[in-house]
XYZ file of C-alpha atoms in Angstrom:
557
model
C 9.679 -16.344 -0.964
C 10.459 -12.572 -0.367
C 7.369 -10.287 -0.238
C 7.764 -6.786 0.522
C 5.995 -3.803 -1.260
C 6.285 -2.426 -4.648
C 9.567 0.161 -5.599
C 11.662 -1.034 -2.272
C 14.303 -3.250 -3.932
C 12.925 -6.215 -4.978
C 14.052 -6.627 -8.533
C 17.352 -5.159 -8.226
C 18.226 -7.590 -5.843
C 17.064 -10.040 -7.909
C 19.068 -9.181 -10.642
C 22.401 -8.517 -8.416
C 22.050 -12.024 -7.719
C 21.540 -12.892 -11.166
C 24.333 -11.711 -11.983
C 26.677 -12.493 -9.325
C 25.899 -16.587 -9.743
C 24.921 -17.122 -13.584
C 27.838 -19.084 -15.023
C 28.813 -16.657 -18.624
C 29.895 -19.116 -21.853
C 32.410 -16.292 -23.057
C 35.281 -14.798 -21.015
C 34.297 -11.258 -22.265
C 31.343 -11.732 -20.290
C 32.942 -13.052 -17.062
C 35.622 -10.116 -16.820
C 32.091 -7.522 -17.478
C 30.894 -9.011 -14.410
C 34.019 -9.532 -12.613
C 34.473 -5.850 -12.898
C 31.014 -5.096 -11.838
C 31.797 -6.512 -8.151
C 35.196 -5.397 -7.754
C 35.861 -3.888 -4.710
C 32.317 -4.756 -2.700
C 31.968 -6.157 0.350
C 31.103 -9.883 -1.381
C 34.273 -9.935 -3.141
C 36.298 -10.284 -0.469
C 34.539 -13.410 0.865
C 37.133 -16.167 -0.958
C 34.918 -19.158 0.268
C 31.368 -17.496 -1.325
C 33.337 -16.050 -4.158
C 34.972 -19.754 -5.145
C 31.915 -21.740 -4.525
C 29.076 -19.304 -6.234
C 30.280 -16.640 -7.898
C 29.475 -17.311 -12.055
C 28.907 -21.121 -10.780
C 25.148 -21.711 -11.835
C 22.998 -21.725 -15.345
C 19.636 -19.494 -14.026
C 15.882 -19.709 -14.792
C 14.938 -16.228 -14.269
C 11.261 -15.017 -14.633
C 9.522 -11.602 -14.121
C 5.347 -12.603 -14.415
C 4.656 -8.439 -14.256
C 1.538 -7.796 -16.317
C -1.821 -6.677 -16.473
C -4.401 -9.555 -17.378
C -8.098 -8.875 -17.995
C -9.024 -12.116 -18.204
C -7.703 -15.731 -18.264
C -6.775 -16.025 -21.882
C -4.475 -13.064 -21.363
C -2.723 -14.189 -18.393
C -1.647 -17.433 -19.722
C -0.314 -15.352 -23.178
C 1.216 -13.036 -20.575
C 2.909 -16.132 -18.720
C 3.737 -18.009 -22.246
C 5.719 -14.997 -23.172
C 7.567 -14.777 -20.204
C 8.507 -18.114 -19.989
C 9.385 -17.933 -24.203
C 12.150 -14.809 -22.984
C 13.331 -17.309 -20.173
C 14.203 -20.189 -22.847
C 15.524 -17.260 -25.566
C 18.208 -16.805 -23.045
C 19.173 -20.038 -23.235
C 19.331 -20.590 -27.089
C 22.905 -21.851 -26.859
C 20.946 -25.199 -25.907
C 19.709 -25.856 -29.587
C 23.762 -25.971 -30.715
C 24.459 -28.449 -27.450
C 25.197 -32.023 -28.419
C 23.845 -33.261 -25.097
C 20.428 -32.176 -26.055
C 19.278 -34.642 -28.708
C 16.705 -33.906 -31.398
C 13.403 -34.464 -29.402
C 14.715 -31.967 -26.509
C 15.629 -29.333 -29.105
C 12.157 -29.922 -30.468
C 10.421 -29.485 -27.013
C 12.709 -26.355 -26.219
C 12.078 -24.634 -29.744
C 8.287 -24.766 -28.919
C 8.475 -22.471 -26.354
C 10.560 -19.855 -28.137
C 7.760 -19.811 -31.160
C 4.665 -17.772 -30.663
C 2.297 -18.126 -28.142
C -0.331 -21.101 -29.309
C -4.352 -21.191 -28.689
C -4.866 -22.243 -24.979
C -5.997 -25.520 -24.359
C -5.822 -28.018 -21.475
C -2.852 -29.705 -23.344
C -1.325 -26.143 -23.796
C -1.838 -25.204 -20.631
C 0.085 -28.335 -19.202
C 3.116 -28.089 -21.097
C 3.363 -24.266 -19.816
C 3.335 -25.920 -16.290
C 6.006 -28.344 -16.806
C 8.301 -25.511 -18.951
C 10.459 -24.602 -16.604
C 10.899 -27.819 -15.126
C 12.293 -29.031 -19.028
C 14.561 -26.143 -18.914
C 15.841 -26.777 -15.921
C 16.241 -30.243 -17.484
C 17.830 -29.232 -20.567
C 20.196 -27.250 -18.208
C 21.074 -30.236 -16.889
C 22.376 -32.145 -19.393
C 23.874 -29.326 -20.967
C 26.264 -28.957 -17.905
C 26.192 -32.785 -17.302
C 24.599 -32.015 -13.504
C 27.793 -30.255 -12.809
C 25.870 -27.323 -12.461
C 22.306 -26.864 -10.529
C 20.278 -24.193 -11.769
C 19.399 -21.371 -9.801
C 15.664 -19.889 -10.346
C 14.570 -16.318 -9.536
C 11.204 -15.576 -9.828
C 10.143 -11.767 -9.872
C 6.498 -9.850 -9.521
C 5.225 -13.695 -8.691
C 1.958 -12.125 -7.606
C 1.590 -9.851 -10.432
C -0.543 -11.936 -12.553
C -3.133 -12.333 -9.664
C -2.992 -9.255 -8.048
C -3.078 -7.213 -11.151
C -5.930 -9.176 -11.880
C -8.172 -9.881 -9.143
C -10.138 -5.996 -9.428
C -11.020 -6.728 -13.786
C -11.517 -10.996 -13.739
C -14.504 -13.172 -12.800
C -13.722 -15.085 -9.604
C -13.664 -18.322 -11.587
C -11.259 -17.362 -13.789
C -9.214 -15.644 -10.715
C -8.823 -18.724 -9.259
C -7.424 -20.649 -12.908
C -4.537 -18.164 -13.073
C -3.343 -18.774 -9.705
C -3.581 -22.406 -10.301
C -1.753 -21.883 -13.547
C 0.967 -20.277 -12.101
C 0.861 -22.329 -8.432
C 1.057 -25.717 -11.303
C 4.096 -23.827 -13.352
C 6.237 -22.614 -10.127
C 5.184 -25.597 -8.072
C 6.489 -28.387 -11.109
C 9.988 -26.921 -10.233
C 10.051 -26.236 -6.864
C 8.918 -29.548 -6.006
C 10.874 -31.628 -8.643
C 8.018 -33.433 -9.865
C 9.329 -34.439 -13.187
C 12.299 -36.340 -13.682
C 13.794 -35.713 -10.400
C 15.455 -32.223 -12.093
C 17.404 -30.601 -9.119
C 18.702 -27.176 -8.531
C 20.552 -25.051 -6.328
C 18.673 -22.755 -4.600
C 14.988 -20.695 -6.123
C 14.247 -16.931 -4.686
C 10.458 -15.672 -5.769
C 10.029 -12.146 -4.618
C 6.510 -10.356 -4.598
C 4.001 -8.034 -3.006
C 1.156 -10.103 -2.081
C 1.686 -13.390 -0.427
C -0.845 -15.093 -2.328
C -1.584 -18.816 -3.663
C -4.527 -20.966 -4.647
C -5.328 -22.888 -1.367
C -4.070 -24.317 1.229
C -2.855 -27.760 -0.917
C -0.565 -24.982 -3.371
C 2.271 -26.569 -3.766
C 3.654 -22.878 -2.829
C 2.316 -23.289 0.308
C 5.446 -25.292 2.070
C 7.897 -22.255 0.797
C 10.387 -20.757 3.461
C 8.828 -17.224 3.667
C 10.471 -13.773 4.968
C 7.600 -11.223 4.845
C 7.675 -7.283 5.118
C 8.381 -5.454 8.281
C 8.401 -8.907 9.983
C 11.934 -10.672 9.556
C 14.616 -8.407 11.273
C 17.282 -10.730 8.693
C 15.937 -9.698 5.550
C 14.974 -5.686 7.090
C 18.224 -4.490 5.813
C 18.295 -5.836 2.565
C 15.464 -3.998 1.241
C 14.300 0.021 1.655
C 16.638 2.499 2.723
C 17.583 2.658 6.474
C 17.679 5.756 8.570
C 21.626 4.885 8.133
C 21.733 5.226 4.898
C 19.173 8.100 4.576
C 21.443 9.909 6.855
C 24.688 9.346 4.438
C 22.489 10.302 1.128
C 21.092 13.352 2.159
C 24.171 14.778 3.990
C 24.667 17.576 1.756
C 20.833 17.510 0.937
C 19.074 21.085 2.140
C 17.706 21.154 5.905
C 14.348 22.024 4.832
C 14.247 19.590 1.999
C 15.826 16.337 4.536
C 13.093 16.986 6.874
C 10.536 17.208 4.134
C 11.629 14.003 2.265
C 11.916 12.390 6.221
C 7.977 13.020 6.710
C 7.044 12.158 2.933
C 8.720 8.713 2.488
C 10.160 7.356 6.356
C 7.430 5.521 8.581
C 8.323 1.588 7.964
C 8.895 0.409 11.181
C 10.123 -2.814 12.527
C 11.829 -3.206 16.865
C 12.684 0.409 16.917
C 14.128 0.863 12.786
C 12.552 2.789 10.560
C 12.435 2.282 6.591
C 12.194 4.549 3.826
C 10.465 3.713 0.594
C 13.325 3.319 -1.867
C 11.806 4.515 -5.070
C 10.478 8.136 -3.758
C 14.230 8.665 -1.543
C 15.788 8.036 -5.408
C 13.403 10.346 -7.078
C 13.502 13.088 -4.660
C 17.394 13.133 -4.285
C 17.577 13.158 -8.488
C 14.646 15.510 -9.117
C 15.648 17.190 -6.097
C 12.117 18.065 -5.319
C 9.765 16.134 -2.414
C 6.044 14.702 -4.191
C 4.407 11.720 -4.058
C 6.420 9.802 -6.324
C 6.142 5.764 -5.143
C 1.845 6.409 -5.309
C 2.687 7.170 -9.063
C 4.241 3.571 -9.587
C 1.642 1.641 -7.747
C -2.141 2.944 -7.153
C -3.557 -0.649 -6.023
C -5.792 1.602 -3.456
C -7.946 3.511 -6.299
C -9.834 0.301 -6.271
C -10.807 0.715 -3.016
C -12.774 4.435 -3.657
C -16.239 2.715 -3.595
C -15.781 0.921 -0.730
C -15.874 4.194 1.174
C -19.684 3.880 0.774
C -19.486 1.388 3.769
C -19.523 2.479 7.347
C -16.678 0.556 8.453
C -14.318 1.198 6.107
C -14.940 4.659 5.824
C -14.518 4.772 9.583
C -10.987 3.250 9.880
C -9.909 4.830 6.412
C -10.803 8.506 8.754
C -9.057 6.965 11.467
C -5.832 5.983 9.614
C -5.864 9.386 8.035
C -6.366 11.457 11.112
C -3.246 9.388 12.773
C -4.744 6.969 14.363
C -3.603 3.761 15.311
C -6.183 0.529 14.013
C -6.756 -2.656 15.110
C -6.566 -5.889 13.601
C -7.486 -9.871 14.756
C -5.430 -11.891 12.180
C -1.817 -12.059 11.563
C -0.655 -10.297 9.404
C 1.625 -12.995 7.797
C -1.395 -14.499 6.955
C -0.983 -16.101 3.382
C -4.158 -15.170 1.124
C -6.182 -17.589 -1.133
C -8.453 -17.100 -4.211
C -11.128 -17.108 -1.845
C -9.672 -13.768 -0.048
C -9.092 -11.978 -3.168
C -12.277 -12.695 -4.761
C -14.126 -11.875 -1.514
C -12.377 -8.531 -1.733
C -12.669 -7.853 -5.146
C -16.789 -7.808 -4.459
C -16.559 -5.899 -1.634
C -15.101 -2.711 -3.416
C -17.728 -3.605 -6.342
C -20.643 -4.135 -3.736
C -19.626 -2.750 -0.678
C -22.690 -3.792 1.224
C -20.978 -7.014 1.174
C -18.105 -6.015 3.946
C -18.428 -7.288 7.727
C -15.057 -7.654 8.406
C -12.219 -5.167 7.348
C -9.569 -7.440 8.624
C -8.395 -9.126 5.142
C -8.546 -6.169 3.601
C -6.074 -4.209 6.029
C -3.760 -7.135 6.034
C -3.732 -7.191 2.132
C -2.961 -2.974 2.366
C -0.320 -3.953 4.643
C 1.489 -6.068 2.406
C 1.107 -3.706 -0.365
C 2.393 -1.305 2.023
C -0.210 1.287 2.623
C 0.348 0.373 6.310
C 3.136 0.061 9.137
C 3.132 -1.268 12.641
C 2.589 1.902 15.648
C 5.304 1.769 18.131
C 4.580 -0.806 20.442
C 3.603 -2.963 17.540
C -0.030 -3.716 18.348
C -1.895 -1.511 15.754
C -1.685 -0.591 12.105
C -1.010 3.024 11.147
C -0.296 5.196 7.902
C 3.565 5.154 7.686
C 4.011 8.537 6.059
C 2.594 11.802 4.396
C 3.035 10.916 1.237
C 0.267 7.422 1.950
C -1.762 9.676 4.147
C -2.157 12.347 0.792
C -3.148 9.252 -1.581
C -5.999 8.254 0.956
C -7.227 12.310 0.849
C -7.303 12.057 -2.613
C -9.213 8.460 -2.025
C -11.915 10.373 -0.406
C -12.210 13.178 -2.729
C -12.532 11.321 -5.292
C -15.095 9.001 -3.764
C -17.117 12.133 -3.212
C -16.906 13.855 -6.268
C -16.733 10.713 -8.707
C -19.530 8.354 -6.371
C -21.406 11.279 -4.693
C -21.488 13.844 -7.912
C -20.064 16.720 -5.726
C -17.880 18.551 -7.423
C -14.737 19.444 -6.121
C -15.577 23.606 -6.395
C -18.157 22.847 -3.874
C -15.681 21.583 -1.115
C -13.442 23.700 -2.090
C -15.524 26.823 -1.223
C -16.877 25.125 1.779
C -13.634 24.568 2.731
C -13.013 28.262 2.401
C -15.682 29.791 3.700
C -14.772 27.668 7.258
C -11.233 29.084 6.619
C -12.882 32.545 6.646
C -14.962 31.678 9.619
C -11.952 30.159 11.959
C -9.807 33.650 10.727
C -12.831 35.870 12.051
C -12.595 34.428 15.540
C -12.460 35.439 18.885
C -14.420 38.735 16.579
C -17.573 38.823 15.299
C -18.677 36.385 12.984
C -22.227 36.619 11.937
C -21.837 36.723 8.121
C -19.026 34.097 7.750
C -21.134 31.863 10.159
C -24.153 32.007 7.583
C -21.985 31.769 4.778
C -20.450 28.724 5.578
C -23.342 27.104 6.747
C -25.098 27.813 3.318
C -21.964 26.542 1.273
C -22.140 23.229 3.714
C -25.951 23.211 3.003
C -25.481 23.282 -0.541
C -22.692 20.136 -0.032
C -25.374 17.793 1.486
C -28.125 19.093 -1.368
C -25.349 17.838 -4.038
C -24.816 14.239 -2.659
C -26.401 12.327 -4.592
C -28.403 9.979 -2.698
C -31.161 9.183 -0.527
C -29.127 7.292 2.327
C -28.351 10.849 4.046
C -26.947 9.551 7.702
C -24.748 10.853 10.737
C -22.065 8.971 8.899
C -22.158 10.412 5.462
C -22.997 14.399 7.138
C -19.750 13.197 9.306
C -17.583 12.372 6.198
C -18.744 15.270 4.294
C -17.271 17.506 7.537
C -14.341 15.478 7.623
C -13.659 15.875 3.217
C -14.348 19.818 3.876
C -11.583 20.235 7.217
C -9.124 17.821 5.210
C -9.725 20.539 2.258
C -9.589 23.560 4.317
C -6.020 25.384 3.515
C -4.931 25.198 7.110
C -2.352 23.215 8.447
C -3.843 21.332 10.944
C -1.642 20.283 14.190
C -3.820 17.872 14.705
C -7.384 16.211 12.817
C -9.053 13.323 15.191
C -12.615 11.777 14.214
C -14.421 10.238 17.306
C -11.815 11.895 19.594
C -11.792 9.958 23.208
C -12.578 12.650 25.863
C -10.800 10.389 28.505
C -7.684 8.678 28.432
C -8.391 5.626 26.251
C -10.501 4.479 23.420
C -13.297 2.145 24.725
C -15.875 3.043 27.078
C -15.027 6.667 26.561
C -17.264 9.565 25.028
C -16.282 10.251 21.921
C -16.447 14.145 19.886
C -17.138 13.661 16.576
C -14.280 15.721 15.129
C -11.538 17.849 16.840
C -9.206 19.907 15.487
C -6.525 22.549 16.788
C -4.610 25.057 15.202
C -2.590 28.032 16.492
C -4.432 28.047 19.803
C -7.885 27.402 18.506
C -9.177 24.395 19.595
C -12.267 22.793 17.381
C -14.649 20.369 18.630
C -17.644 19.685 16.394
C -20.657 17.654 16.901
C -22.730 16.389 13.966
C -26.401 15.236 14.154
C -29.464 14.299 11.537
C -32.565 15.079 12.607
C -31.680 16.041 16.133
C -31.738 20.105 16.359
C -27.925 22.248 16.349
C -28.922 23.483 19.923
C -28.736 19.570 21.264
C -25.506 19.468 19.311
C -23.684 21.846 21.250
C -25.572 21.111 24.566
C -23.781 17.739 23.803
C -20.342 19.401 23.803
C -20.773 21.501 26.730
C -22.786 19.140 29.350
C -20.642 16.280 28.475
C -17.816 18.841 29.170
C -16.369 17.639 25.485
C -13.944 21.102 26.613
C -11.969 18.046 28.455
C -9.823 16.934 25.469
C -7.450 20.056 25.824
C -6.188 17.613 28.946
C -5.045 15.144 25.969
C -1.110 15.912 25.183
C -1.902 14.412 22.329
C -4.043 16.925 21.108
C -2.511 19.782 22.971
C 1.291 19.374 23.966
C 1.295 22.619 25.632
C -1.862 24.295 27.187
C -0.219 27.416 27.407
C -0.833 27.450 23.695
C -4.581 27.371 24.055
C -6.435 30.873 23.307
C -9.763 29.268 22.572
C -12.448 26.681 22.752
C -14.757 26.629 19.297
C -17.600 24.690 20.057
C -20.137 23.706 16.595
C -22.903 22.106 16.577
C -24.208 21.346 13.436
C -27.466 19.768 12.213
C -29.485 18.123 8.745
C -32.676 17.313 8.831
C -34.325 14.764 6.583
C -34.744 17.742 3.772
C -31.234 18.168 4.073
C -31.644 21.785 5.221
C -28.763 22.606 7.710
C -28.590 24.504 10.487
C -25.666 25.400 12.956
C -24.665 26.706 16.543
C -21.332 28.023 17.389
C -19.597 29.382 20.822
C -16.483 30.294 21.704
C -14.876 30.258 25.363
C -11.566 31.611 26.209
C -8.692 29.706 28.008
C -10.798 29.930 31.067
C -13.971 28.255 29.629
C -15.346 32.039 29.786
C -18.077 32.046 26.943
C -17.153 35.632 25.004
């Protein structure tokens, strides 16, 4: 079982080996694919090329679909497994298949039927009588091969739109199908070798029979790292005569998959780019798994470490993240980002983003991180969504928030009076528009947060409870710092606690300290000034706000 995310090579692969080891009846077929593999690396390996190459019949299955409910997953599955046996409608002309097989066979090359518990088992022995038609068909000379694509798909696809009872029959319907093979249950039917490739690594319970599979998982087996994405290696050789500006662009956008010091690019958006020749967000087009999570941004926690992951920061997590997921894991999720009162413990979740590869390993491997601009935009667009869809406030209103702290920002070190009141109005009018009576210090914070990730500035850097010393835990923390072209921004947010106390906080917990960080500041000869804002909400939701500025020498002007 390979499981990597969507759009980095999975089915290709799939069907390169599909092709290189199906045995072809005609010889017109065998010199198409003989050609096709002339001149690669495989073809001059005589032992491999005698002992596999065209040697082996193959079950091949692709379970991508979108269920809504049981019924339609098993139709989905029927049909798959009805092209799997089409393929093989030589069998009905063998003469070592005698009447009762071709009977069997041509039942699963007719329509779908009505689902019932008889149905449903002879879907989960299918393969395991095609495997067995196989075999008399090539008199055991030949073990099938099976390859298994989007194995997850009927699950995952599923899991956000299906009652948890009925989650839990589709994985056992397609745990019963791929397990009857895999384990040989019927007959003794052998074959070769079986590949399933997939996103999430995800099966019924611990007794699955998918459970014993050998597994190579995503960013964690250095062997199967090379086979999948594009390397830095290869990055290098495509782009070569690929624009300066445009490399370094697509480099930021779609690089960030990290595993003992090698970085991966996401294969789909590196293809796109270098044919469209333009840089967007083209892999978050092909697989939007996190728009389920928009709700859940109504919960503390995971609002917290979704602000965290897009200001750059590294998160932490307490299970491994090979950790294979049940029914019980996806169902639990599933309610969370319906009822999102329901989280305690992000930790599933973040592993299950992982896999779906909204999430890479930091540097010295002990966190999870965004990978790349192009996953850092989709969670933006997560939260403005959340709060304009959720919250009822439209997008115009950020916007202009957003601007009129552009306006404020360009007016400084100079006077500032008017853009100080206007933006305070326009943020005023942002809390009045969220719809709700659960006004905190956490949803005032993430309304800040929406408006600096809006404001048309390129930020060097955007930190949410900023450390003022050098680590994390028992450290004050600023609520939000930014910096840009020498301005450094630190910004306190209260509810029902007065602006003055705000900035008090700032300057009597000497907040000024986090120009030390080189994270925050690489050079400090860069720094012009220190823009200290306090800014309060009382229970009314009428806003007020302080603001000083201090030069490089802490000199209030």
């Amino acid at each position: 079982m390979i499981t990597l995310p969507p759009r980095f090579g999975k089915s290709i692969n799939i069907d390169m080996i599909k092709r290189f080891v199906e045995l072809k009846e005609s010889s017109s077929s065998r010199d198409d694919v003989s050609r096709l593999f002339e001149g690669t690396n495989i073809s001059f390996e005589t032992k491999i090329m005698e002992e596999h190459f065209m040697s082996y019949p193959v079950i091949q299955l692709n379970l991508a679909g979108i269920p809504s409910t049981f019924i339609s997953a098993f139709s989905t599955i029927w049909q798959k497994v009805t092209n799997a046996f089409r393929e093989h409608e030589y069998l009905l002309a063998s003469e070592e298949l005698n009447d009762g097989d071709k009977k069997l066979f041509s039942k699963f090359i007719e329509s779908c039927p009505n689902w019932n518990e008889y149905v449903q088992t002879e879907l989960e022995n299918s393969l395991v009588y095609l495997a067995t038609f196989l075999g008399k068909h090539f008199k055991k000379e030949r073990r099938c091969v099976v390859l298994v694509d989007e194995f997850d798909a009927p699950v995952t696809n599923a899991m956000f739109t299906v009652t948890s009872d009925e989650l839990l029959k589709i994985i056992k319907l397609r745990d019963g199908m791929l397990g009857n093979i895999l384990k040989n249950s019927i007959g003794g039917t052998k074959y070769s070798f079986a590949i399933l490739t997939g996103v999430a690594d995800v099966i019924c319970s611990v007794a699955s029979p998918l459970r014993s599979l050998s597994r190579s998982r995503f960013l964690q087996e250095e062997a199967f790292f090379h086979f999948y994405g594009v390397s830095q290696s290869e990055f290098d050789d495509l782009t070569k005569n690929t624009d300066r500006d445009v490399r370094e662009r697509m480099e930021l956008h779609y690089n960030g998959y990290k595993l003992n010091g090698m970085n991966l690019f996401n294969t789909w958006s590196v293809v796109k780019s270098l044919t469209l020749n333009i840089v967007e967000p083209f892999w978050i087009e092909e697989t939007n798994i996190i728009s389920n999570f928009r709700t859940l941004l109504s919960n503390d926690k995971f609002s917290s470490i979704v602000k965290d992951l897009i200001a750059e920061k590294g998160v932490s997590y307490s299970i491994p993240l090979n950790t294979v997921l049940n029914a019980d894991d996806l169902t639990l999720i599933a309610k969370c980002c319906k009822e999102p009162s329901r989280l305690t413990d992000v930790d599933i979740i973040l592993v299950f983003l992982f896999q779906n590869g909204y999430l890479t390993k930091s540097e010295n491997m002990k966190l999870l991180q965004i990978p790349n601009i192009e996953i850092r935009e989709n969670l933006r667009n997560l939260y403005y969504r959340f709060f304009s869809i959720d919250c009822n406030i439209s997008m115009l209103e950020i916007n202009n928030c957003s601007s009129s702290f552009k306006a404020l920002l360009n007016c400084i070190p100079h006077k500032h009076v008017t853009e100080m009141r206007q933006f305070c109005k326009s943020f005023q009018r942002l809390c009045i528009s969220y719809q709700s009576d659960l006004l905190n210090h956490q949803v005032i914070h993430s309304l800040i947060f929406v408006v600096t990730l809006k404001t048309d500035i390129l930020w060097s850097v955007i930190s949410v409870e900023c450390p003022i010393g050098k680590t994390y835990s028992n450290s004050k923390r600023c609520d939000v710092v930014l910096y840009h072209n020498g301005l450094l921004i630190i910004i306190e947010v209260k509810y029902k606690i007065s602006a003055e106390k705000a900035l008090e906080q700032i300057i009597k917990k000497d907040y000024l300290k986090i120009a030390m960080n080189k994270k925050i500041i690489k050079n400090r000869k860069e720094l012009k000034y220190y823009v200290c804002l306090g800014i309060a909400v009382d229970e009314r939701k009428v806003v007020t706000m302080k603001l000083k500025v201090l030069d490089e020498m802490k000199k209030e002007i």
